[in-house]
PDB file of C-alpha atoms in Angstrom:
ATOM      1  CA  VAL A   1      14.567  -1.532   6.587  1.00 54.00           C
ATOM      2  CA  ASN A   2      16.245   1.881   6.799  1.00 60.00           C
ATOM      3  CA  ASN A   3      16.838   2.462   3.088  1.00 63.00           C
ATOM      4  CA  THR A   4      16.931   5.719   1.165  1.00 62.00           C
ATOM      5  CA  ILE A   5      15.663   5.550  -2.410  1.00 59.00           C
ATOM      6  CA  THR A   6      15.921   8.860  -4.256  1.00 61.00           C
ATOM      7  CA  ASP A   7      16.252  10.517  -7.652  1.00 59.00           C
ATOM      8  CA  ASN A   8      15.192   7.592  -9.860  1.00 56.00           C
ATOM      9  CA  THR A   9      13.445   8.008 -13.209  1.00 52.00           C
ATOM     10  CA  ALA A  10      11.773   4.603 -13.246  1.00 53.00           C
ATOM     11  CA  LEU A  11      10.178   2.558 -10.471  1.00 52.00           C
ATOM     12  CA  GLY A  12      11.702   3.683  -7.182  1.00 50.00           C
ATOM     13  CA  LEU A  13      11.427   0.308  -5.417  1.00 52.00           C
ATOM     14  CA  LEU A  14       9.964  -3.089  -6.271  1.00 51.00           C
ATOM     15  CA  LEU A  15       9.543  -5.779  -3.646  1.00 54.00           C
ATOM     16  CA  GLN A  16       8.099  -8.926  -5.157  1.00 49.00           C
ATOM     17  CA  THR A  17       7.739 -12.568  -4.240  1.00 49.00           C
ATOM     18  CA  ASN A  18       8.606 -15.082  -6.920  1.00 44.00           C
ATOM     19  CA  PHE A  19       5.884 -16.843  -8.870  1.00 38.00           C
ATOM     20  CA  ASN A  20       4.674 -19.835  -6.831  1.00 40.00           C
ATOM     21  CA  SER A  21       7.208 -19.137  -4.087  1.00 42.00           C
ATOM     22  CA  ARG A  22       6.931 -20.296  -0.520  1.00 42.00           C
ATOM     23  CA  LEU A  23       7.757 -18.087   2.417  1.00 42.00           C
ATOM     24  CA  GLN A  24       8.554 -20.042   5.530  1.00 42.00           C
ATOM     25  CA  GLY A  25       9.146 -19.014   9.126  1.00 42.00           C
ATOM     26  CA  PRO A  26      11.609 -20.630  11.523  1.00 45.00           C
ATOM     27  CA  SER A  27       9.161 -23.005  13.169  1.00 39.00           C
ATOM     28  CA  THR A  28       5.774 -22.384  11.600  1.00 46.00           C
ATOM     29  CA  ASP A  29       4.181 -21.611   8.296  1.00 55.00           C
ATOM     30  CA  ASP A  30       3.211 -18.135   9.532  1.00 64.00           C
ATOM     31  CA  VAL A  31       5.573 -15.421   8.299  1.00 69.00           C
ATOM     32  CA  GLN A  32       5.695 -11.685   8.931  1.00 75.00           C
ATOM     33  CA  VAL A  33       7.434  -9.420   6.428  1.00 79.00           C
ATOM     34  CA  ASN A  34       8.266  -5.915   7.688  1.00 83.00           C
ATOM     35  CA  VAL A  35       8.989  -3.037   5.332  1.00 84.00           C
ATOM     36  CA  ALA A  36       9.849  -0.174   7.667  1.00 86.00           C
ATOM     37  CA  ASP A  37      11.734   3.084   8.136  1.00 88.00           C
ATOM     38  CA  ASN A  38      12.471   3.733   4.457  1.00 85.00           C
ATOM     39  CA  TYR A  39      12.774   7.155   2.831  1.00 86.00           C
ATOM     40  CA  ILE A  40      11.532   7.286  -0.763  1.00 84.00           C
ATOM     41  CA  ALA A  41      11.837  10.747  -2.298  1.00 83.00           C
ATOM     42  CA  ASN A  42      12.358  12.745  -5.477  1.00 83.00           C
ATOM     43  CA  ASN A  43      11.587   9.858  -7.834  1.00 79.00           C
ATOM     44  CA  ASN A  44       9.970  10.507 -11.210  1.00 81.00           C
ATOM     45  CA  ALA A  45       8.317   7.313 -12.421  1.00 75.00           C
ATOM     46  CA  SER A  46       6.344   6.509 -15.538  1.00 66.00           C
ATOM     47  CA  ASP A  47       4.050   4.348 -13.415  1.00 63.00           C
ATOM     48  CA  SER A  48       4.071   3.805  -9.656  1.00 69.00           C
ATOM     49  CA  ILE A  49       6.807   4.936  -7.297  1.00 72.00           C
ATOM     50  CA  TRP A  50       6.869   1.898  -5.007  1.00 73.00           C
ATOM     51  CA  ALA A  51       5.345  -1.519  -5.724  1.00 72.00           C
ATOM     52  CA  ILE A  52       4.999  -4.410  -3.303  1.00 72.00           C
ATOM     53  CA  SER A  53       3.616  -7.628  -4.732  1.00 69.00           C
ATOM     54  CA  ALA A  54       2.824 -10.582  -2.481  1.00 66.00           C
ATOM     55  CA  THR A  55       0.988 -12.904  -4.833  1.00 62.00           C
ATOM     56  CA  TYR A  56       1.246 -16.566  -5.689  1.00 56.00           C
ATOM     57  CA  ILE A  57       2.419 -17.375  -2.176  1.00 56.00           C
ATOM     58  CA  THR A  58       1.456 -20.951  -1.440  1.00 56.00           C
ATOM     59  CA  GLY A  59       1.425 -23.076   1.668  1.00 55.00           C
ATOM     60  CA  THR A  60       1.768 -20.296   4.219  1.00 59.00           C
ATOM     61  CA  GLU A  61      -0.094 -17.466   5.827  1.00 67.00           C
ATOM     62  CA  SER A  62       1.888 -14.270   5.834  1.00 72.00           C
ATOM     63  CA  ARG A  63       1.453 -10.821   7.279  1.00 77.00           C
ATOM     64  CA  TRP A  64       3.014  -7.886   5.441  1.00 80.00           C
ATOM     65  CA  VAL A  65       3.530  -4.800   7.582  1.00 87.00           C
ATOM     66  CA  ILE A  66       4.475  -1.570   5.815  1.00 89.00           C
ATOM     67  CA  SER A  67       5.238   0.937   8.558  1.00 92.00           C
ATOM     68  CA  ASP A  68       6.957   4.206   9.393  1.00 94.00           C
ATOM     69  CA  ASN A  69       8.093   4.991   5.847  1.00 91.00           C
ATOM     70  CA  VAL A  70       8.343   8.467   4.343  1.00 91.00           C
ATOM     71  CA  ILE A  71       7.208   8.744   0.728  1.00 89.00           C
ATOM     72  CA  HIS A  72       7.943  12.356  -0.214  1.00 89.00           C
ATOM     73  CA  ASN A  73       8.107  14.597  -3.281  1.00 88.00           C
ATOM     74  CA  ASN A  74       7.657  11.864  -5.910  1.00 83.00           C
ATOM     75  CA  THR A  75       6.023  12.293  -9.315  1.00 83.00           C
ATOM     76  CA  GLY A  76       4.147   9.720 -11.363  1.00 78.00           C
ATOM     77  CA  GLN A  77       3.522  10.268 -15.060  1.00 68.00           C
ATOM     78  CA  SER A  78       0.781   7.733 -15.849  1.00 64.00           C
ATOM     79  CA  SER A  79      -2.691   9.253 -15.876  1.00 59.00           C
ATOM     80  CA  ASP A  80      -4.579   6.018 -15.200  1.00 59.00           C
ATOM     81  CA  GLY A  81      -2.985   4.211 -12.266  1.00 57.00           C
ATOM     82  CA  THR A  82      -0.009   6.024 -10.800  1.00 75.00           C
ATOM     83  CA  ALA A  83       0.320   5.634  -7.053  1.00 81.00           C
ATOM     84  CA  ALA A  84       3.020   6.376  -4.537  1.00 82.00           C
ATOM     85  CA  LEU A  85       2.600   2.849  -3.140  1.00 82.00           C
ATOM     86  CA  VAL A  86       0.952  -0.101  -4.893  1.00 81.00           C
ATOM     87  CA  LEU A  87       0.219  -3.175  -2.768  1.00 79.00           C
ATOM     88  CA  THR A  88      -0.933  -6.335  -4.527  1.00 76.00           C
ATOM     89  CA  PHE A  89      -1.952  -9.237  -2.277  1.00 72.00           C
ATOM     90  CA  ASP A  90      -3.559 -12.626  -2.630  1.00 65.00           C
ATOM     91  CA  ALA A  91      -5.789 -14.693  -0.331  1.00 59.00           C
ATOM     92  CA  GLU A  92      -3.117 -15.913   2.083  1.00 66.00           C
ATOM     93  CA  VAL A  93      -1.693 -12.493   2.910  1.00 73.00           C
ATOM     94  CA  ALA A  94      -2.784 -10.055   5.603  1.00 77.00           C
ATOM     95  CA  ALA A  95      -1.800  -6.448   4.938  1.00 83.00           C
ATOM     96  CA  GLU A  96      -1.106  -3.687   7.440  1.00 89.00           C
ATOM     97  CA  VAL A  97      -0.039  -0.167   6.414  1.00 93.00           C
ATOM     98  CA  THR A  98       0.611   2.010   9.437  1.00 96.00           C
ATOM     99  CA  GLY A  99       2.482   5.138  10.461  1.00 96.00           C
ATOM    100  CA  ASN A 100       3.606   6.137   6.958  1.00 95.00           C
ATOM    101  CA  ALA A 101       3.845   9.695   5.634  1.00 95.00           C
ATOM    102  CA  PHE A 102       2.732  10.406   2.060  1.00 93.00           C
ATOM    103  CA  VAL A 103       3.728  14.035   1.605  1.00 93.00           C
ATOM    104  CA  ASN A 104       3.958  16.347  -1.401  1.00 91.00           C
ATOM    105  CA  ASN A 105       3.681  13.573  -3.992  1.00 88.00           C
ATOM    106  CA  SER A 106       2.201  14.329  -7.387  1.00 86.00           C
ATOM    107  CA  VAL A 107       0.412  11.046  -8.134  1.00 84.00           C
ATOM    108  CA  ARG A 108      -3.123   9.816  -8.778  1.00 83.00           C
ATOM    109  CA  ALA A 109      -3.265   8.092  -5.369  1.00 86.00           C
ATOM    110  CA  SER A 110      -1.037   7.607  -2.336  1.00 88.00           C
ATOM    111  CA  ILE A 111      -1.981   3.948  -1.843  1.00 88.00           C
ATOM    112  CA  ARG A 112      -3.439   1.595  -4.423  1.00 85.00           C
ATOM    113  CA  LEU A 113      -4.423  -1.688  -2.783  1.00 84.00           C
ATOM    114  CA  VAL A 114      -5.267  -4.601  -5.081  1.00 80.00           C
ATOM    115  CA  HIS A 115      -6.750  -7.878  -3.806  1.00 72.00           C
ATOM    116  CA  GLN A 116      -6.201 -10.712  -6.263  1.00 64.00           C
ATOM    117  CA  ALA A 117      -8.520 -13.198  -4.588  1.00 61.00           C
ATOM    118  CA  GLU A 118     -12.033 -13.374  -3.231  1.00 52.00           C
ATOM    119  CA  ALA A 119     -11.223 -14.416   0.335  1.00 49.00           C
ATOM    120  CA  LEU A 120      -8.598 -12.477   2.237  1.00 53.00           C
ATOM    121  CA  ARG A 121      -6.860 -13.450   5.437  1.00 63.00           C
ATOM    122  CA  GLY A 122      -8.543 -10.689   7.404  1.00 68.00           C
ATOM    123  CA  ARG A 123      -9.366  -7.124   6.492  1.00 77.00           C
ATOM    124  CA  PRO A 124      -6.432  -4.989   5.337  1.00 83.00           C
ATOM    125  CA  GLN A 125      -5.549  -2.476   8.039  1.00 89.00           C
ATOM    126  CA  ILE A 126      -4.489   1.068   7.069  1.00 93.00           C
ATOM    127  CA  HIS A 127      -3.996   3.234  10.158  1.00 96.00           C
ATOM    128  CA  TYR A 128      -2.081   6.265  11.504  1.00 97.00           C
ATOM    129  CA  ASN A 129      -0.820   7.364   8.090  1.00 97.00           C
ATOM    130  CA  THR A 130      -0.455  10.981   7.000  1.00 96.00           C
ATOM    131  CA  PHE A 131      -1.825  11.922   3.598  1.00 94.00           C
ATOM    132  CA  ALA A 132      -0.685  15.412   2.564  1.00 92.00           C
ATOM    133  CA  ASN A 133      -0.276  15.489  -1.200  1.00 87.00           C
ATOM    134  CA  SER A 134      -0.935  18.116  -3.806  1.00 75.00           C
ATOM    135  CA  ASN A 135      -4.198  17.524  -5.677  1.00 73.00           C
ATOM    136  CA  PRO A 136      -4.566  13.731  -5.675  1.00 70.00           C
ATOM    137  CA  LEU A 137      -7.653  12.250  -7.274  1.00 76.00           C
ATOM    138  CA  GLN A 138      -7.776   9.882  -4.302  1.00 86.00           C
ATOM    139  CA  GLU A 139      -5.394   9.191  -1.455  1.00 91.00           C
ATOM    140  CA  LEU A 140      -6.541   5.580  -1.091  1.00 91.00           C
ATOM    141  CA  VAL A 141      -7.738   3.341  -3.929  1.00 88.00           C
ATOM    142  CA  CYS A 142      -8.946  -0.148  -2.976  1.00 85.00           C
ATOM    143  CA  LEU A 143      -9.779  -2.598  -5.716  1.00 79.00           C
ATOM    144  CA  LEU A 144     -11.689  -5.331  -3.904  1.00 69.00           C
ATOM    145  CA  GLN A 145     -12.927  -8.650  -5.153  1.00 68.00           C
ATOM    146  CA  ASP A 146     -14.740  -9.421  -1.914  1.00 66.00           C
ATOM    147  CA  GLU A 147     -16.552  -6.480  -0.353  1.00 68.00           C
ATOM    148  CA  SER A 148     -17.049  -8.389   2.933  1.00 67.00           C
ATOM    149  CA  ASN A 149     -13.330  -7.833   3.613  1.00 68.00           C
ATOM    150  CA  ALA A 150     -13.418  -4.069   3.179  1.00 77.00           C
ATOM    151  CA  VAL A 151     -10.317  -2.139   4.198  1.00 84.00           C
ATOM    152  CA  ASN A 152     -10.224  -0.659   7.689  1.00 89.00           C
ATOM    153  CA  ALA A 153      -8.755   2.825   7.115  1.00 92.00           C
ATOM    154  CA  SER A 154      -9.551   4.510  10.413  1.00 93.00           C
ATOM    155  CA  PHE A 155      -7.256   6.816  12.400  1.00 96.00           C
ATOM    156  CA  ASN A 156      -5.454   8.353   9.405  1.00 97.00           C
ATOM    157  CA  PHE A 157      -4.699  12.052   8.908  1.00 96.00           C
ATOM    158  CA  TRP A 158      -6.370  13.189   5.683  1.00 94.00           C
ATOM    159  CA  GLY A 159      -5.661  16.923   5.860  1.00 90.00           C
ATOM    160  CA  THR A 160      -9.276  17.613   6.787  1.00 90.00           C
ATOM    161  CA  GLU A 161     -11.848  16.549   9.350  1.00 91.00           C
ATOM    162  CA  ALA A 162     -14.834  16.932   7.012  1.00 93.00           C
ATOM    163  CA  PHE A 163     -16.332  13.493   6.352  1.00 92.00           C
ATOM    164  CA  SER A 164     -17.431  14.397   2.809  1.00 93.00           C
ATOM    165  CA  GLU A 165     -13.898  15.543   1.906  1.00 91.00           C
ATOM    166  CA  ILE A 166     -12.326  12.411   3.415  1.00 92.00           C
ATOM    167  CA  ASN A 167     -14.842  10.224   1.585  1.00 90.00           C
ATOM    168  CA  ALA A 168     -13.891  11.922  -1.700  1.00 90.00           C
ATOM    169  CA  LEU A 169     -10.234  10.954  -1.101  1.00 92.00           C
ATOM    170  CA  ILE A 170     -11.079   7.233  -0.856  1.00 90.00           C
ATOM    171  CA  TYR A 171     -12.153   4.985  -3.715  1.00 86.00           C
ATOM    172  CA  ASP A 172     -13.231   1.552  -2.565  1.00 77.00           C
ATOM    173  CA  GLY A 173     -14.710   0.163  -5.769  1.00 66.00           C
ATOM    174  CA  LEU A 174     -18.132  -0.007  -4.162  1.00 59.00           C
ATOM    175  CA  GLU A 175     -19.423   3.397  -5.259  1.00 51.00           C
TER     176      GLU A 175
END
């Protein structure tokens, strides 16, 4: 919380759980991880700018909330998968991305969401984010293994109100 990550030439920030790790709350197996109020700017990465990996978490149900971050003026060099934020989750993780600003980044996508399992703990929620980047192929890329848990990406600012233009900024793997 409240970090500034700037002027890097590799991955700006990596937050990763350990292989077969166990997150545990004070009195229950439910855990909430908050990644909030960070400023990530002016990074030039060969791949993604910011990667969060919550996989191989066993024995708990966790909720990862990525909120109120500013991801600004970053550049990704990879032509096939560069994203400002890559989120990789497994079946026991619920994801919420809300209130973030993706502004003036030169990347393939603002958010690349990868589900590593067929059954998710609820639909990923992506709300109240601002997407204002220069020429992205997509702002939101969702690689789903279970289309019944499609991402809920309502109430975001896409830089346009035209449904066809918004639809072109989202890749959900179902097209």
